[in-house]
Structure formats: structure tokens, C-alpha cells
mmCIF file of C-alpha atoms in Angstrom:
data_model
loop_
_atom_site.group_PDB
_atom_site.id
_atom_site.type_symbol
_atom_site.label_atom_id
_atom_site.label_comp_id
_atom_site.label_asym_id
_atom_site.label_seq_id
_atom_site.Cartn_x
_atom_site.Cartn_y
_atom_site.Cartn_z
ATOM 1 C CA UNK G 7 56.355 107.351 -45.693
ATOM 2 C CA UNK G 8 54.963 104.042 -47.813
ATOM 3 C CA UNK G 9 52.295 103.872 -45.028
ATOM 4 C CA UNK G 10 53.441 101.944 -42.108
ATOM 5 C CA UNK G 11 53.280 102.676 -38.469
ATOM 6 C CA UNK G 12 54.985 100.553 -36.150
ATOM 7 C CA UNK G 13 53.586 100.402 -32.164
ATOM 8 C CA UNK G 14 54.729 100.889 -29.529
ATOM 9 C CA UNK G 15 57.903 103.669 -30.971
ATOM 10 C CA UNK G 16 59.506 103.055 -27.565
ATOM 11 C CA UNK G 17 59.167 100.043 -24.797
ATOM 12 C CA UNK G 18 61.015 98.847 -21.811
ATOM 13 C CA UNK G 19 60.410 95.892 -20.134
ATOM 14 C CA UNK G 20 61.688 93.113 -17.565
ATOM 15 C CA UNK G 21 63.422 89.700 -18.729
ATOM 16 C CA UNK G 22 61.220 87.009 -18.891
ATOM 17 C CA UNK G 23 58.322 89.055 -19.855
ATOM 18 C CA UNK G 24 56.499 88.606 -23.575
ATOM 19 C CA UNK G 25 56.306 91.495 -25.590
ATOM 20 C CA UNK G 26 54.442 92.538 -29.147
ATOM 21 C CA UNK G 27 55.609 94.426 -31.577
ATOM 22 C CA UNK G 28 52.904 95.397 -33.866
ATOM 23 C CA UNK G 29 53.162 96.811 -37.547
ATOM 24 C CA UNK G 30 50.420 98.154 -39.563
ATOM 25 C CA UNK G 31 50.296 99.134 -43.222
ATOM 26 C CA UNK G 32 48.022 100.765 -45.194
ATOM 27 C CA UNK G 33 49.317 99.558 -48.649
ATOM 28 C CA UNK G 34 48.141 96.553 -49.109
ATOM 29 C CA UNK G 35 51.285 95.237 -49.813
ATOM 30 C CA UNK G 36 51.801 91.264 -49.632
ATOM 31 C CA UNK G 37 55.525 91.149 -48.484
ATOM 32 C CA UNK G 38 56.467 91.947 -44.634
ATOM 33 C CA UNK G 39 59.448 92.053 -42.550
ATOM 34 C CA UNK G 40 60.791 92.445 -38.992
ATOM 35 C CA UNK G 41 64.244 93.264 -38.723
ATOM 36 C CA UNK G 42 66.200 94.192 -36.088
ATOM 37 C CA UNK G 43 69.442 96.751 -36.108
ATOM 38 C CA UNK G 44 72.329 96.455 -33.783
ATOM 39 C CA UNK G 45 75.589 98.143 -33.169
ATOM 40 C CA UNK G 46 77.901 96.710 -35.890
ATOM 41 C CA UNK G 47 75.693 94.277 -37.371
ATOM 42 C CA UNK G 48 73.368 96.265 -39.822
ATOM 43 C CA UNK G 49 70.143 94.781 -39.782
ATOM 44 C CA UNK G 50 69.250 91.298 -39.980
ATOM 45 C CA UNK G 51 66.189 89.910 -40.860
ATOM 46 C CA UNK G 52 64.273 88.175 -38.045
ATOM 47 C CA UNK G 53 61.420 86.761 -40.117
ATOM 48 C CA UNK G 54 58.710 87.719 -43.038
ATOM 49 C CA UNK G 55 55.986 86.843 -44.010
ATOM 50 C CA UNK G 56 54.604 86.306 -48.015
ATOM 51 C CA UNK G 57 50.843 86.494 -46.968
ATOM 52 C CA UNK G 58 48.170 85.817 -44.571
ATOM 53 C CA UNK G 59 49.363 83.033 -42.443
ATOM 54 C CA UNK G 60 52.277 82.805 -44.749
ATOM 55 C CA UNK G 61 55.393 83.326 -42.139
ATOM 56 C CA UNK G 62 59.116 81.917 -42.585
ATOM 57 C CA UNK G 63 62.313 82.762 -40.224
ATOM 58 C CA UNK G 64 64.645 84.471 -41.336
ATOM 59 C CA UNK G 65 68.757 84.509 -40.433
ATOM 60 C CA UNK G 66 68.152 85.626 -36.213
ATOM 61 C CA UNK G 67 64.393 84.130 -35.563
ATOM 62 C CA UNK G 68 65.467 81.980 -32.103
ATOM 63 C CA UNK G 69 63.286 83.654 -29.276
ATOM 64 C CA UNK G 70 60.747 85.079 -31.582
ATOM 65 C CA UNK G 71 57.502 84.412 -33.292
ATOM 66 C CA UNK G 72 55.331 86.307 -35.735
ATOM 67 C CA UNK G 73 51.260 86.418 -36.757
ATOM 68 C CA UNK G 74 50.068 87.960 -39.469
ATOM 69 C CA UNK G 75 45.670 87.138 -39.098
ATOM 70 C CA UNK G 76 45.564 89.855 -41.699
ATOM 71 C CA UNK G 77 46.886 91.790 -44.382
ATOM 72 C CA UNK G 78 47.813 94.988 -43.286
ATOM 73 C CA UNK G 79 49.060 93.621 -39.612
ATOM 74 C CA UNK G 80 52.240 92.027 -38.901
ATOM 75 C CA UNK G 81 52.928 90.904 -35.021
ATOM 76 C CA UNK G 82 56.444 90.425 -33.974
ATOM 77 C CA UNK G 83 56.136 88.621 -29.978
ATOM 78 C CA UNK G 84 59.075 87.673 -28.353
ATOM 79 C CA UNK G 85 58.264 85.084 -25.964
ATOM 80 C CA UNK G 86 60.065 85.834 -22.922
ATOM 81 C CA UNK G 87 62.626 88.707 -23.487
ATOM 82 C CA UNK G 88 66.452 88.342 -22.828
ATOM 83 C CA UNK G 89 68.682 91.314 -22.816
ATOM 84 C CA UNK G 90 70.307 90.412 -25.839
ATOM 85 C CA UNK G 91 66.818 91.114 -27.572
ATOM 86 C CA UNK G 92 67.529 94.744 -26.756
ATOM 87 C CA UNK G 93 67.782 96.434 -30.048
ATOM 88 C CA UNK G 94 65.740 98.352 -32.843
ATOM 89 C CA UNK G 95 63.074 96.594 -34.157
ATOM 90 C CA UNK G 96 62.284 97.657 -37.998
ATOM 91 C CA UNK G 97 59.124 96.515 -39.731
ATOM 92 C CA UNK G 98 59.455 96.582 -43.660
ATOM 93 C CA UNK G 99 56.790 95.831 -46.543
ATOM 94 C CA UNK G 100 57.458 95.860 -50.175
ATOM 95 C CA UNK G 101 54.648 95.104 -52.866
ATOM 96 C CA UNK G 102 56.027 92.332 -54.750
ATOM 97 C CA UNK G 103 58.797 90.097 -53.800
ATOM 98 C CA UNK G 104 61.579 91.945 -56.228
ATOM 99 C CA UNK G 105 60.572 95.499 -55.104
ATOM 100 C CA UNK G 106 62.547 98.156 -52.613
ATOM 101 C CA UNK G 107 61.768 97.546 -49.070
ATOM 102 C CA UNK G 108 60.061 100.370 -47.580
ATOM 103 C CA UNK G 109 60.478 100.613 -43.818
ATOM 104 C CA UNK G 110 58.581 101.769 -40.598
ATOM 105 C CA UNK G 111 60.221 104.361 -38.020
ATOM 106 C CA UNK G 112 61.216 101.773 -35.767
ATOM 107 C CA UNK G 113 60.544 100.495 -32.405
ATOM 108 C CA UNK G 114 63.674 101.175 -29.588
ATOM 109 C CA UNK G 115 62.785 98.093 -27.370
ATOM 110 C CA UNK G 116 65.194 97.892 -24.066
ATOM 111 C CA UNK G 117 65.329 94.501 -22.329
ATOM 112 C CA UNK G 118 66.096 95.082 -18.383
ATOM 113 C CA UNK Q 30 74.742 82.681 -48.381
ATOM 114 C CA UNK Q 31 75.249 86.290 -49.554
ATOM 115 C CA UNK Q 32 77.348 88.370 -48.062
ATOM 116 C CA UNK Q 33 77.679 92.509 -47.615
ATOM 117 C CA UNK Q 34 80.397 94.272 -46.617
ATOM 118 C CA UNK Q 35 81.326 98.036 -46.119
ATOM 119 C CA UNK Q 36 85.099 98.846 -45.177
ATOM 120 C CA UNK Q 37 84.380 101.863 -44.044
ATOM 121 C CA UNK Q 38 82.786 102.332 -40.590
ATOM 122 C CA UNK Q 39 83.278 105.634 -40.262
ATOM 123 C CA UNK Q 40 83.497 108.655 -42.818
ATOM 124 C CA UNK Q 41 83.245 112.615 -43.226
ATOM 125 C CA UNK Q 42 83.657 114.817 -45.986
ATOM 126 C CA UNK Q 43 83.256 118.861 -46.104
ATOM 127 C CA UNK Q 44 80.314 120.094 -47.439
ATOM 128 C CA UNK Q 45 80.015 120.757 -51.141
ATOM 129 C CA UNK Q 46 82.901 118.261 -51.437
ATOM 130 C CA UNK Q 47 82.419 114.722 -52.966
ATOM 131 C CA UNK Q 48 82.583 111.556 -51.598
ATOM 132 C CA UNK Q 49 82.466 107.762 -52.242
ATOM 133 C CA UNK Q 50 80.768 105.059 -49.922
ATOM 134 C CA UNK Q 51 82.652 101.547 -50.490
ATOM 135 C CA UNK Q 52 80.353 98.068 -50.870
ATOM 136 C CA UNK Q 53 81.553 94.331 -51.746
ATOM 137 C CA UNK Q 54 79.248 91.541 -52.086
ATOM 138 C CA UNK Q 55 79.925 87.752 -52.244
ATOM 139 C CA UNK Q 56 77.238 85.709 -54.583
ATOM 140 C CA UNK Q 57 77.751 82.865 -56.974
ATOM 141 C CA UNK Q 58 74.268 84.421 -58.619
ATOM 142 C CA UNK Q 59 74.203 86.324 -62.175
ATOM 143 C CA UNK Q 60 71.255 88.492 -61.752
ATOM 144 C CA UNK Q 61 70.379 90.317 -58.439
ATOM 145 C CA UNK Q 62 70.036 93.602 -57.159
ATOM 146 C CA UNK Q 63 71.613 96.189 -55.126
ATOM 147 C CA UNK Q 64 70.404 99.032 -53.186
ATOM 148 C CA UNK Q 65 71.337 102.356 -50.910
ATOM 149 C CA UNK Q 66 69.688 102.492 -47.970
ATOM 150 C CA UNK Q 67 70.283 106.211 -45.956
ATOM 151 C CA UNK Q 68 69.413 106.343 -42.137
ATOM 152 C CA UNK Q 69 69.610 109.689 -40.746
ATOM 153 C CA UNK Q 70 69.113 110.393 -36.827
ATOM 154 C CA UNK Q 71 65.899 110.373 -37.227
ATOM 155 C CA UNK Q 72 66.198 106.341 -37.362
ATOM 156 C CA UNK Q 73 64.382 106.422 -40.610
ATOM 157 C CA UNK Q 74 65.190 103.959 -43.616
ATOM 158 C CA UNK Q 75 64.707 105.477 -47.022
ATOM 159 C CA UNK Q 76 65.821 103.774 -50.286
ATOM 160 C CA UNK Q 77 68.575 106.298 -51.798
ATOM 161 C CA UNK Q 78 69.286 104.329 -55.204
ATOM 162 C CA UNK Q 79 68.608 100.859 -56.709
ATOM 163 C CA UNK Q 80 70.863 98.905 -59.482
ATOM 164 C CA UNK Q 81 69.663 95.848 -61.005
ATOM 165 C CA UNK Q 82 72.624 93.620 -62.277
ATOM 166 C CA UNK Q 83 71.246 92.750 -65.574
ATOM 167 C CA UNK Q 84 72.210 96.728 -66.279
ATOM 168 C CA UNK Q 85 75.259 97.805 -67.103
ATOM 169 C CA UNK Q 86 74.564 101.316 -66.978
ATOM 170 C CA UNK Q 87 75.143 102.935 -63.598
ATOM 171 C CA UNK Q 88 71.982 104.272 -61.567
ATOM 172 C CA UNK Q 89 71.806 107.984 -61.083
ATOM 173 C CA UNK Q 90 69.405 109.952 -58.472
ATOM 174 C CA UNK Q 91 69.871 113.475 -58.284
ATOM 175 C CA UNK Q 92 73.639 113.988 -56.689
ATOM 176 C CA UNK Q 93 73.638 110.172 -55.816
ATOM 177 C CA UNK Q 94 75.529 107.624 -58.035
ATOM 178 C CA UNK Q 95 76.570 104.539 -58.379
ATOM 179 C CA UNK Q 96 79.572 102.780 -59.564
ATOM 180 C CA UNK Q 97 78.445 99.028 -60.149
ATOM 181 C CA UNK Q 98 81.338 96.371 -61.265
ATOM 182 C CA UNK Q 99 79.662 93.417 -61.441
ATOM 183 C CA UNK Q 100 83.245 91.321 -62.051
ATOM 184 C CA UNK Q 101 85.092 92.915 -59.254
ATOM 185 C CA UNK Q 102 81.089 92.599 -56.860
ATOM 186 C CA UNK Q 103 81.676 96.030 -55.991
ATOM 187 C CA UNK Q 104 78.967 98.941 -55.829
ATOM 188 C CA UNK Q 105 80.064 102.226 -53.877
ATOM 189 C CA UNK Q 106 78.365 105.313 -54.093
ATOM 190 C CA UNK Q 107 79.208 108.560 -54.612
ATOM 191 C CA UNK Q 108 77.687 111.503 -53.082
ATOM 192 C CA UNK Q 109 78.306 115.062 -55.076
ATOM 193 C CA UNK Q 110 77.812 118.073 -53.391
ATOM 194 C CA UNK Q 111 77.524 117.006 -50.168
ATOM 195 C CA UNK Q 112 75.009 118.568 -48.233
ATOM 196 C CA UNK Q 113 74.481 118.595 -43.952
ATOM 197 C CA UNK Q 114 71.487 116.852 -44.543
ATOM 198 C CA UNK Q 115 73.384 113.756 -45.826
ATOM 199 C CA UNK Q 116 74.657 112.974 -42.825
ATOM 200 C CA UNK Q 117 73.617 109.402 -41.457
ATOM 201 C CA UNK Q 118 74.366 106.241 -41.877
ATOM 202 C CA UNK Q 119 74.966 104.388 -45.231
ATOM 203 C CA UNK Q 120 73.929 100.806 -45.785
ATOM 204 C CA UNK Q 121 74.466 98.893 -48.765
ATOM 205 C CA UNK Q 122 72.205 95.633 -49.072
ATOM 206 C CA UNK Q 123 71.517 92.942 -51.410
ATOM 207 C CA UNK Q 124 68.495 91.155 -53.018
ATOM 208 C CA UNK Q 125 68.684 88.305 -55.473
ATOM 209 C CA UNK Q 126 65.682 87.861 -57.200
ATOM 210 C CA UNK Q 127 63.498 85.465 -56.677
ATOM 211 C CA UNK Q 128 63.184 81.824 -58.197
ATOM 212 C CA UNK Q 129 59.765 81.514 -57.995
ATOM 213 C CA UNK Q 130 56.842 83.739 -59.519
ATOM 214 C CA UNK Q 131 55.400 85.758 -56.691
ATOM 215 C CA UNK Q 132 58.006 84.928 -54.471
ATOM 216 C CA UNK Q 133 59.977 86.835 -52.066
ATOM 217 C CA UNK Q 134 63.804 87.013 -51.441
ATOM 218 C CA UNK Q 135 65.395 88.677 -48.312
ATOM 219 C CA UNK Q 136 67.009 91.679 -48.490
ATOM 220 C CA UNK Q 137 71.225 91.257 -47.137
ATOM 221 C CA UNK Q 138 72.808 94.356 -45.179
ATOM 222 C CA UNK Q 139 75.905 95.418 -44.854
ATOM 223 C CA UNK Q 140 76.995 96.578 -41.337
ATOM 224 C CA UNK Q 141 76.976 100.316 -42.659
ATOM 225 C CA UNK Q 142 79.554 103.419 -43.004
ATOM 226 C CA UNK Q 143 78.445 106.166 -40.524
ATOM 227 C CA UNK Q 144 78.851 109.589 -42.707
ATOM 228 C CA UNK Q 145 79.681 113.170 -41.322
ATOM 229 C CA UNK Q 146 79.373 116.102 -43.309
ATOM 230 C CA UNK Q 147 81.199 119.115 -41.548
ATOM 231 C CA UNK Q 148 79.976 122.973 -42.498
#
């Protein structure tokens, strides 16, 4: 693994509750991603972040927000969960903006 | 906007046999790159094989290859040897590089081709 752990590896909640996803690298890496992977989609990228405070969406980022306070944390928070946000959630870093994504495990979040 | 796609939800193949993953892109870009992503059960993400476009010699890892046409957009892989532990799903994805030194582009998926390799 490139050094990322993504928390918590499962969750269920209730609609209308907030949740954070949190992913942690150990690479120092500048570049981070949340994606999310769904039954006939692939993944698509939710949104990323270029540095410290630097965030932008990405192609599905309606209902979520990000923080990144550091460099080796990335915080995906969904505001108040829908059951379409039920899905795998995959964090991804890569050390310069041209360079193989390397992904986290994945976190199996199920929206009730 | 880019686009991926991969015919091919579903395929299997006998082990020791070979086989061939189809990908298509759409891009009005010249340079970019293109990469094999493997997800096993496990849910795990690992980078099988990367081509940049600027190369006209196909990328090779191990029993993994690549057959990149850059006219046509196309860029399957081939799999030699198959072995049980290649079974997972296959995504092919997209980068284009990007415009600005430092700078990050996202990283396009294709919806993926599920492979089976039977004993």
C-alpha cells in the first residue's frame, strides 16, 4: 500500500444524518481524491484537493464537502446523507499532478 | 469532457489461456495518459500498467500488455497466462496532463469489465 488508511472501513447510518469520511496518508503527497464507486458507473470523482486548503469539486460533488487543515488528512462530510449517497467511498493521493493514483481500501458507507 | 468506455461488462477466460480487455476513449487532446486499474474482491485499487501517449511503443508489465492506437483511441489489454489471482474487475481510466506546472488533472474511469478466470 502507498500509505493511506481510510476511517471508518465500514459505516451505516440514518438519512439526514452528517457523516465524515476521513483519509490519512503518510506520503506526503500534495494531490488527494475522494471518489466514489457504484454499480455500473466506475468511479467518479467527487472532489480533490491540490494542497492545504486547496479543494475543487469534481464531476458528482452536490451533497458533499471536503477539508483538508493539513497535509496528510483529507475529510470527505456529507452534510445530511440521502440513500443515493450509499456507495464506496475511495480516497486516492498521487505525488505530483501527472503521477498514478494510488488508492485507499475503501470505505462501504450504507445510507438507511 | 473525456470520455471512457469498456464494452465488455462481463468476461472469463480459462486459466493459462490469454485474454484481451477492450477500452475506447473520446478526447480532442494530443498528449495524455492511460492506465489499468485491477480491483480484486478485496476492493483494493492497484495500478496494473500505465501508457503515456507521446509513446508509441506499447507498455509491458510482466504478463500484462497493452495495445495502444492512438488514431483509432483504443487501449485494451491483454492478459497472458491467466492466473486465478487475476480475477477482478478491470478499469481502464484516463488522465490528460496537466496545463499548468504543478497542477493536477482528474483521473476518467471507465465503468469496468468484471473478469473470471475458471481452473
Amino acid at each position: 500500500d502507498a500509505g493511506i488508511t481510510q476511517s471508518p472501513r465500514h459505516k451505516v447510518t440514518e438519512t439526514g444524518t452528517p457523516v465524515t469520511l476521513r483519509c490519512h496518508q503518510t506520503e506526503n503527497h500534495r494531490y488527494m481524491y475522494w471518489y466514489r464507486q457504484d454499480p455500473g458507473h466506475g468511479l467518479r470523482l467527487i472532489h480533490y484537493s491540490y494542497g492545504v486548503k486547496d479543494t475543487d469539486k469534481g464531476e458528482v460533488s452536490d451533497g458533499y464537502s471536503v477539508s483538508r487543515s493539513k497535509t496528510e488528512d483529507f475529510l470527505l462530510t456529507l452534510e445530511s446523507a440521502t440513500s443515493s449517497q450509499t456507495s464506496v467511498y475511495f480516497c486516492a493521493i498521487s505525488r505530483v499532478g501527472d503521477s498514478p493514483l494510488h488508492f485507499g481500501n475503501g470505505t462501504r458507507l450504507t445510507v438507511t | 469532457a473525456q470520455t471512457v468506455t469498456q464494452s465488455q461488462p462481463e468476461m472469463s477466460v480459462q486459466e493459462a489461456e490469454t485474454v484481451t480487455l477492450s477500452c475506447t476513449y473520446d478526447t480532442s487532446e494530443s498528449n495524455y495518459y492511460l492506465f489499468w486499474y485491477k480491483q480484486p474482491p478485496s476492493r483494493q485499487m492497484i495500478l496494473v500498467i500505465r501508457q503515456e501517449a507521446y509513446k508509441q511503443q506499447n507498455a509491458t508489465e510482466n504478463r500484462f500488455s497493452v495495445n495502444f492506437q492512438k488514431a483509432a483511441k483504443s487501449f485494451s489489454l491483454k492478459i497472458s497466462d491467466s492466473q486465478l489471482g487475476d480475477t477482478a474487475m478491470y478499469f481502464c481510466a484516463f488522465m490528460k496532463p496537466s496545463l499548468l506546472q504543478g497542477g493536477s488533472e482528474k483521473l476518467v474511469f471507465g465503468k469496468g469489465t468484471k473478469l473470471t478466470v475458471n481452473p
